[in-house]
Short mmCIF file of C-alpha atoms and ligand atoms in Angstrom, two decimals:
data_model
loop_
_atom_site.label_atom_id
_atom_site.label_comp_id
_atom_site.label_asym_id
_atom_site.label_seq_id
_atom_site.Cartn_x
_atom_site.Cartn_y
_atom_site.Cartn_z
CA UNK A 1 30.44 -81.24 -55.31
CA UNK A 2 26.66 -80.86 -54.03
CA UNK A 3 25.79 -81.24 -50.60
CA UNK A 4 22.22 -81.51 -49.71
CA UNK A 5 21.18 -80.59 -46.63
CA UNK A 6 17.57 -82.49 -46.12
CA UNK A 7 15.03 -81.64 -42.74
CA UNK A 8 13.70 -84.49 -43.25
CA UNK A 9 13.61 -88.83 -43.56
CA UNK A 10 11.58 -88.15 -46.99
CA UNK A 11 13.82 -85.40 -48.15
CA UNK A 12 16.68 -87.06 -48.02
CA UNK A 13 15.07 -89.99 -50.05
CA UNK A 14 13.99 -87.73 -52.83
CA UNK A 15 17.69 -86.27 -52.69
CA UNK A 16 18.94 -89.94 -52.79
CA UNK A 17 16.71 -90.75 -56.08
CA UNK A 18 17.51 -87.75 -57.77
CA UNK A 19 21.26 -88.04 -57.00
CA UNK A 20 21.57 -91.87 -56.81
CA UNK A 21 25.23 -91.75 -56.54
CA UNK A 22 25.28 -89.30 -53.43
CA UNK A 23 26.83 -90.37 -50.32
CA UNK A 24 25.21 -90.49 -46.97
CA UNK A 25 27.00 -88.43 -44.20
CA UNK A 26 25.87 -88.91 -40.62
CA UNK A 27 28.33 -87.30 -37.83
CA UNK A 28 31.28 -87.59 -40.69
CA UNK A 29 33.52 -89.04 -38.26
CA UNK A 30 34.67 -92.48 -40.50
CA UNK A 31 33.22 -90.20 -44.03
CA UNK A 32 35.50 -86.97 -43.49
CA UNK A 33 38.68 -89.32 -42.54
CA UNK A 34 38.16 -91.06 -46.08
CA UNK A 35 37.75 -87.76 -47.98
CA UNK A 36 40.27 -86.14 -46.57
CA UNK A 37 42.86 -89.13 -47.36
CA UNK A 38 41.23 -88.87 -50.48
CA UNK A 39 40.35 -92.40 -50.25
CA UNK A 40 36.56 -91.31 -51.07
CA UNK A 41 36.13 -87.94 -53.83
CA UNK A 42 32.08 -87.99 -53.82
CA UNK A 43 30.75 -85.89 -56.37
CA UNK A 44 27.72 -85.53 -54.23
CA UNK A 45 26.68 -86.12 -50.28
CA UNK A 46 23.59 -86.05 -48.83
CA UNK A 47 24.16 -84.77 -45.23
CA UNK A 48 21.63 -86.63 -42.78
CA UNK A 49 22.73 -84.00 -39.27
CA UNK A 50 19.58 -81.98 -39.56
CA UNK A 51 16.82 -85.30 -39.79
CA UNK A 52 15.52 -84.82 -36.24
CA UNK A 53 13.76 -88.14 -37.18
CA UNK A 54 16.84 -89.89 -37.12
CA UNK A 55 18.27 -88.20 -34.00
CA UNK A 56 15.34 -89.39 -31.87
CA UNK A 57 14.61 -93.21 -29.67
CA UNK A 58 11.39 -94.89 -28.75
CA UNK A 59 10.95 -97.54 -26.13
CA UNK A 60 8.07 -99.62 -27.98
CA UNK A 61 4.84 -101.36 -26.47
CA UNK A 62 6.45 -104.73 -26.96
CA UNK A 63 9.37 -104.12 -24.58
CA UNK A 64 12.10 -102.99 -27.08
CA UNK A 65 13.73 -100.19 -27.85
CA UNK A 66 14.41 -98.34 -31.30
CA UNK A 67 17.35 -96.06 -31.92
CA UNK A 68 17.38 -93.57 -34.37
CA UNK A 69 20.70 -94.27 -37.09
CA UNK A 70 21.62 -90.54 -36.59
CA UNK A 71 21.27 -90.71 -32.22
CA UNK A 72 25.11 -89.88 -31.24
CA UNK A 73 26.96 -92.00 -28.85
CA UNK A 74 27.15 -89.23 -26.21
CA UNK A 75 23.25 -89.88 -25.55
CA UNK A 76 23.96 -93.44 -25.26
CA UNK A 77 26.19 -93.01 -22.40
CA UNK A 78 23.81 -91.60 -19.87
CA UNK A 79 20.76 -90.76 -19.09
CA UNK A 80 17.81 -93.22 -19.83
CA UNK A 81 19.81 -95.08 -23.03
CA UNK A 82 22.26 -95.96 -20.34
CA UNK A 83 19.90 -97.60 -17.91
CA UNK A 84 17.81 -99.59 -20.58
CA UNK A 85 20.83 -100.56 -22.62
CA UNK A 86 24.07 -100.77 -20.09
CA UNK A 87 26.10 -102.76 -22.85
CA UNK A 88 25.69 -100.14 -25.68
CA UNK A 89 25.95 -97.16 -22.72
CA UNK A 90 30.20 -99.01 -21.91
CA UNK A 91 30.21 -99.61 -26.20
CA UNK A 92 29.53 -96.00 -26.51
CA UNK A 93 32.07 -94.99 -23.93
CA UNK A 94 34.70 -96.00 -25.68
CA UNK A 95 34.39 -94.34 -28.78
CA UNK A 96 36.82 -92.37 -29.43
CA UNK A 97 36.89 -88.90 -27.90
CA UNK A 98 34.27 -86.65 -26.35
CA UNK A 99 34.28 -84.78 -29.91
CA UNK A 100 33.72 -87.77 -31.96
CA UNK A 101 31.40 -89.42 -29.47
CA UNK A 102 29.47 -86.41 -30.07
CA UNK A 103 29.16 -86.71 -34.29
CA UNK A 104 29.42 -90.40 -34.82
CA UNK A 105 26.44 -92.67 -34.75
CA UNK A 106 25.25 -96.49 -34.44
CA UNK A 107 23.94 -95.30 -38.47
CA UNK A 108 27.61 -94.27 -38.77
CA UNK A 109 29.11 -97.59 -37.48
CA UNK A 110 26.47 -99.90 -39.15
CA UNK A 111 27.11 -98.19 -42.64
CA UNK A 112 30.64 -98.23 -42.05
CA UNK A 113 30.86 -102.04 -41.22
CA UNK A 114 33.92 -102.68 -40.15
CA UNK A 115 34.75 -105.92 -37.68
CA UNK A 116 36.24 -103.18 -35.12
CA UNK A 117 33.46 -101.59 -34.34
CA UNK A 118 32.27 -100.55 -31.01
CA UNK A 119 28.11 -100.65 -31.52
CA UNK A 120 28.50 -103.48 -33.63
CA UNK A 121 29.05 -106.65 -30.71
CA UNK A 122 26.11 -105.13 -28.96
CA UNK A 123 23.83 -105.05 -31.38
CA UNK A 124 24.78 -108.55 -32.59
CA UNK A 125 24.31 -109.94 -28.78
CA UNK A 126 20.70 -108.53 -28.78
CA UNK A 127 19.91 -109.58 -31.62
CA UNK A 128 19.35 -106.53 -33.29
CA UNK A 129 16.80 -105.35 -36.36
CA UNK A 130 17.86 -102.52 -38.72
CA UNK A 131 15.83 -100.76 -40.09
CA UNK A 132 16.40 -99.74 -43.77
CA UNK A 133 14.33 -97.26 -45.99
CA UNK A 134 14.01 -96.68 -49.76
CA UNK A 135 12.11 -93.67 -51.78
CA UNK A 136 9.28 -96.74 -52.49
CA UNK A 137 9.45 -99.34 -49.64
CA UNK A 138 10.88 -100.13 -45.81
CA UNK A 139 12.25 -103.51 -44.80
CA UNK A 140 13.51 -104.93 -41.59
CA UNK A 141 16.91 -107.07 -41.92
CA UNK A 142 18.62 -108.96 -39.00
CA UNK A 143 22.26 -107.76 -37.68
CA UNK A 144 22.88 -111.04 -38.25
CA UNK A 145 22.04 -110.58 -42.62
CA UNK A 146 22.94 -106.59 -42.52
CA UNK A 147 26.83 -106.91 -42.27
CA UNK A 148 28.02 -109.55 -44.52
CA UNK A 149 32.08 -108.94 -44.33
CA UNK A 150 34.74 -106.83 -43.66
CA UNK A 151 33.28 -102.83 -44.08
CA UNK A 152 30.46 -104.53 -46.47
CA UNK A 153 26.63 -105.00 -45.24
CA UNK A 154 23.02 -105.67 -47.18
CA UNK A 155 21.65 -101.85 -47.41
CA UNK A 156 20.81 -101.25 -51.06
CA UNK A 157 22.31 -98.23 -52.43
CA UNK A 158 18.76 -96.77 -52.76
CA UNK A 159 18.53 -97.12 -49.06
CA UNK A 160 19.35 -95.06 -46.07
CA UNK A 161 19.31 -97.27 -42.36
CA UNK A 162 16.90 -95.26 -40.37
CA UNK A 163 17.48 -96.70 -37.15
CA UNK A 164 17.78 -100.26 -34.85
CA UNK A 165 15.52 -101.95 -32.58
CA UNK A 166 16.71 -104.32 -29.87
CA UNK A 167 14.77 -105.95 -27.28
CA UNK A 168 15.20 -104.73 -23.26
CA UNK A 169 16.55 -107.33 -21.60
CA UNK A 170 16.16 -108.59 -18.13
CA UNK A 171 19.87 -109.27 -16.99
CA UNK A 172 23.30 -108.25 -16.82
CA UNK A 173 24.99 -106.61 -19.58
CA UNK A 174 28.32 -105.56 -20.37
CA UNK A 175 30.94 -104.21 -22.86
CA UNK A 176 34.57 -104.67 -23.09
CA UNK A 177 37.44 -103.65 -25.65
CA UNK A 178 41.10 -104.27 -25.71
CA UNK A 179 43.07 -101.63 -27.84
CA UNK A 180 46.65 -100.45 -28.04
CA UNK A 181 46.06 -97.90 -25.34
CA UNK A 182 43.24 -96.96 -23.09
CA UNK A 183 41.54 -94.51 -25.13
CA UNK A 184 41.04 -92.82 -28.46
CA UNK A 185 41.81 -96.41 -30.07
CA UNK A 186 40.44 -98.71 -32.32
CA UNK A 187 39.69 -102.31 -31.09
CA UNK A 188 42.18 -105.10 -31.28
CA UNK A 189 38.84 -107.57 -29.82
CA UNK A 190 36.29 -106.43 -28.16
CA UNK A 191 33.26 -108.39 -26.75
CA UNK A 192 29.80 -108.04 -25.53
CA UNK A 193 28.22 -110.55 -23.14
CA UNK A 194 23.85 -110.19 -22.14
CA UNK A 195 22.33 -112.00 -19.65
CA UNK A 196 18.15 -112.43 -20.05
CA UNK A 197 16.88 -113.87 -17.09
CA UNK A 198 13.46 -114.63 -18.47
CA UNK A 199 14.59 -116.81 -21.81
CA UNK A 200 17.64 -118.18 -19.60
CA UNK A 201 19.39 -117.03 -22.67
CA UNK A 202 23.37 -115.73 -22.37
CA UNK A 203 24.33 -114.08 -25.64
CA UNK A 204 28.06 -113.43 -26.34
CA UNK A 205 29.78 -111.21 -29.00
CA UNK A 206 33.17 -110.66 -30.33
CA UNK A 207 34.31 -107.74 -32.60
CA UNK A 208 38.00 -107.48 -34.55
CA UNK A 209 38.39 -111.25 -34.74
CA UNK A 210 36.79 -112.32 -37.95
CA UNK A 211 35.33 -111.03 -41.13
CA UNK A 212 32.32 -110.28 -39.38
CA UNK A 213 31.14 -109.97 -35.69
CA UNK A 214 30.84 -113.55 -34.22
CA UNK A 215 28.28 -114.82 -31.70
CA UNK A 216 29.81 -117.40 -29.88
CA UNK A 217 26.93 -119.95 -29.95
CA UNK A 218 28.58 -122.92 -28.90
CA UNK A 219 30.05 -121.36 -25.43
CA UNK A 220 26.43 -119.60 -24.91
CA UNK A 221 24.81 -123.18 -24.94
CA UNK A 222 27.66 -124.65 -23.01
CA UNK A 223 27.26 -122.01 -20.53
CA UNK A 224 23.65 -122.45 -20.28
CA UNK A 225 24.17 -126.02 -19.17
CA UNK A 226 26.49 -125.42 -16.67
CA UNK A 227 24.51 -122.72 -14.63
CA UNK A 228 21.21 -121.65 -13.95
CA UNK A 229 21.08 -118.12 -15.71
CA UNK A 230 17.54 -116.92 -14.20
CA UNK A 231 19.47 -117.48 -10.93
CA UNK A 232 21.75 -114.68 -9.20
CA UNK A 233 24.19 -117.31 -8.34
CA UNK A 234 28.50 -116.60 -8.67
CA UNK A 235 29.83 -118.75 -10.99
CA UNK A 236 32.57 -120.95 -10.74
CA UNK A 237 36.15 -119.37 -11.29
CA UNK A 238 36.82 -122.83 -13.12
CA UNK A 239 33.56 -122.08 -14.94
CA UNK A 240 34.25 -118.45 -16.04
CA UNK A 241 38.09 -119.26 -17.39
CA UNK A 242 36.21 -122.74 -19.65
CA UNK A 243 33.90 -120.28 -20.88
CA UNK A 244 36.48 -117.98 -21.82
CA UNK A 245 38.81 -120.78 -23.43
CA UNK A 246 35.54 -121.54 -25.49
CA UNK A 247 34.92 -118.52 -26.47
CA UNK A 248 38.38 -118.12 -27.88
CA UNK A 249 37.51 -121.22 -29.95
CA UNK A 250 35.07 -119.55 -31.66
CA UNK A 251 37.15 -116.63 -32.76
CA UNK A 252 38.22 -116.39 -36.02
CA UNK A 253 41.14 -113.57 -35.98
CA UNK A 254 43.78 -112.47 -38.07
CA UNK A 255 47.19 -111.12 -38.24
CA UNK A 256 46.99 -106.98 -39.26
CA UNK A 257 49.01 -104.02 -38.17
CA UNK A 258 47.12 -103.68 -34.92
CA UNK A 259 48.05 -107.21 -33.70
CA UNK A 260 48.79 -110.62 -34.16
CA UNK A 261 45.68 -113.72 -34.36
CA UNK A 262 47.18 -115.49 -31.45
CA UNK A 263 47.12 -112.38 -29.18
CA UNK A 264 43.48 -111.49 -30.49
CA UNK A 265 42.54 -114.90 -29.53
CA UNK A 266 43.77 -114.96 -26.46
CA UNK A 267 42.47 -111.64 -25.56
CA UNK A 268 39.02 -112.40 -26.47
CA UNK A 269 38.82 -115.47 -24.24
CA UNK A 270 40.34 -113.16 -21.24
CA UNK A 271 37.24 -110.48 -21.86
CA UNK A 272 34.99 -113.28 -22.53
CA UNK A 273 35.96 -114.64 -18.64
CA UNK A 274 36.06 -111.10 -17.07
CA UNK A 275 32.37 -110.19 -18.49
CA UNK A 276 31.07 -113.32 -17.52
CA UNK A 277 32.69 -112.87 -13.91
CA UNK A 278 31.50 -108.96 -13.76
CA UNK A 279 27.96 -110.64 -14.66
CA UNK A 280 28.31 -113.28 -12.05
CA UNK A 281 29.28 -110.90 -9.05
CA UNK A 282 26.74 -107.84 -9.87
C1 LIG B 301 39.58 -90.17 -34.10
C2 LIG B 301 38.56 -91.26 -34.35
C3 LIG B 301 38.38 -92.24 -33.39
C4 LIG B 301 37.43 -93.24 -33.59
N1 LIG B 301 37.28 -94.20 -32.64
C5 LIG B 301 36.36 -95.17 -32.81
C6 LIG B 301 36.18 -96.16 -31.81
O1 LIG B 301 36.82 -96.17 -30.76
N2 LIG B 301 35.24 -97.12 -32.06
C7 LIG B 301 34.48 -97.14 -33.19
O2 LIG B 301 33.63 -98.03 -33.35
N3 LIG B 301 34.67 -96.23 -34.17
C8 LIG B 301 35.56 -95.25 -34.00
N4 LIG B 301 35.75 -94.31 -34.97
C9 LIG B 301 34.98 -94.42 -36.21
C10 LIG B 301 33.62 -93.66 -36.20
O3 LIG B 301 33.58 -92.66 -35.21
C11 LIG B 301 32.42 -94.61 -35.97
O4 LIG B 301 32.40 -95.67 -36.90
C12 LIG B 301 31.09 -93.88 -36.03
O5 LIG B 301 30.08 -94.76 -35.58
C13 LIG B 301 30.74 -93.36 -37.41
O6 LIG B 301 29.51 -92.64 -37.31
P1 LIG B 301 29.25 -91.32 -38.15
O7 LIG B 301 27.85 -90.91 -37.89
O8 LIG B 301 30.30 -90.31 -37.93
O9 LIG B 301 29.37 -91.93 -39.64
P2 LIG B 301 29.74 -91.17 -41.02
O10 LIG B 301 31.19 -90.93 -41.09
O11 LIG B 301 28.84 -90.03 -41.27
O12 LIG B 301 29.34 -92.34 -42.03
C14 LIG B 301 30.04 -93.57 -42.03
C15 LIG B 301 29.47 -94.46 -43.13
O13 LIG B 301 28.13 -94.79 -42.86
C16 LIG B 301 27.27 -94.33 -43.89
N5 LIG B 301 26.07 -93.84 -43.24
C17 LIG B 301 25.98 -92.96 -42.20
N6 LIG B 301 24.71 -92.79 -41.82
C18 LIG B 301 23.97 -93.58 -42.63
C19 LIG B 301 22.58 -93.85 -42.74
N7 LIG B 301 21.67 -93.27 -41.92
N8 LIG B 301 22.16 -94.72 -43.68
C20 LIG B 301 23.05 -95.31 -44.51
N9 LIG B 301 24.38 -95.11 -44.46
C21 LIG B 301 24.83 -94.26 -43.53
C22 LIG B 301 28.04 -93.25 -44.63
O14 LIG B 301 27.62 -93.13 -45.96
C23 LIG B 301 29.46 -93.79 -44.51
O15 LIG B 301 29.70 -94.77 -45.47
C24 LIG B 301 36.67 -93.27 -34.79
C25 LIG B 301 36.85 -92.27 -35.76
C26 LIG B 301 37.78 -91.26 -35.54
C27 LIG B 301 37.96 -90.19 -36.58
#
């Protein structure tokens, strides 16, 4: 096996053409769990650690933000991250453990693609851009077009993701996850809910209850009618618990080893209520 060990965003692209069947590594924390159940035997891996490039964030003229792919979710906890993105900052948190918040990546979690996980709600309630980059050309997909099913999404194998932008909101924002214990654990349904106060918009989430992560766009508007987002009003306890039945509608779960549809469901619309209640009362 070859490993290449590129400095740089164009070195690892001339790696990638020379080697077109090389695969990516970021922090290795979903990669080394499929070689070592030798799920995955690559013959060659391009390992992206050392692209300061991709290990860096920008906030951007136009009020947004853009986060490298190879930025580990211990940055996104505190510090500045935190305060501009508060949703990703709780996502982040509960990766995991300290030692694989400190490898894995939003690059990591988009490439991996699976329903479960914990960037992946977030970056679907702002409305996310990745950004993807070939040897020849760039382009700029939607969240929404990127992941297209269960652990599958739109890069190109030619492609590496180089990073996300999402816009800075002016609102509440807020993460929750339900899991078999309180930490180390995979989601059983997870949800993100973001308040902008400016668009009146409310943008809701949900992770490990369908093929892909669902926005709930039929609560949001319903929502939206009932109360006056731009306002710092609380909202109805009658209000908060409809919102959360709703959103449970919208779910699409299904019976695995971690848990049944019915309890996924019903967990969804209880996170859906408490977010929307945490939003209502900060
Ligand atoms: C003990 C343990 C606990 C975990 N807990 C959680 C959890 O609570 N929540 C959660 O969401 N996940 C969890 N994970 C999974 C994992 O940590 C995350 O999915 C993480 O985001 C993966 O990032 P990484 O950088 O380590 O990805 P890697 O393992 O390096 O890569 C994952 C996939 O993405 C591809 N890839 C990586 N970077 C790029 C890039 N720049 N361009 C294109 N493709 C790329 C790789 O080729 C690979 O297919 C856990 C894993 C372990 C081992």
């Amino acid at each position: 096996m070859t490993v290449a060990i590129p400095l740089s965003i164009r070195e690892a692209l001339d790696a990638l053409s020379n080697t077109p069947d090389a695969r990516l590594i970021q922090g290795g924390t979903d990669m080394m769990v499929e070689i070592n159940f030798n799920h995955l035997k690559p013959h060659n891996m391009i390992a992206l650690r050392r692209v300061q490039e991709l290990r860096t964030w920008t906030k951007n003229a136009d009020n947004t933000l853009t986060i490298g792919s190879g930025v580990p979710y211990q940055e996104m906890e505190t510090g500045e991250l935190k305060q501009l993105v508060p949703a990703l900052a709780e996502a982040a948190r509960t990766v995991g453990s300290p030692q694989i918040r400190a490898a894995g990546t939003l690059g990591g979690n988009l490439g991996t693609c699976s329903p479960a996980g914990d960037g992946l709600p977030v970056l679907f309630a702002l409305d996310a851009i990745v950004h993807l980059q070939s040897a020849d050309a760039s382009r700029k997909l939607s969240i929404h077009d990127f992941m297209v099913g269960v652990k599958r999404n739109a890069r190109n194998a030619n492609e590496i993701i180089t990073g996300v932008t999402v816009p800075l909101l002016d609102g509440w924002q807020g993460y929750a996850k339900v899991g078999v214990r309180n930490a180390m654990v995979i989601s059983v349904a997870s949800a993100c809910l973001a308040i902008d106060k400016p668009t009146r918009s409310v943008r809701i989430a949900l992770g490990a209850v369908g093929p892909t992560i669902i926005r709930c766009r039929d609560a949001e508007v319903w929502l939206s009618e009932q109360i006056d987002i731009s306002a710092s009003t609380a909202i109805d306890a009658a209000v908060a618990k409809e919102f959360g039945r709703r959103v449970a509608l919208e779910s699409k779960p299904i019976d695995d080893h971690r848990s049944t549809a019915e309890y996924r469901r019903h967990a969804v619309g209880v996170l859906a209520q408490r977010l929307i209640t945490r939003a209502s009362s900060s």
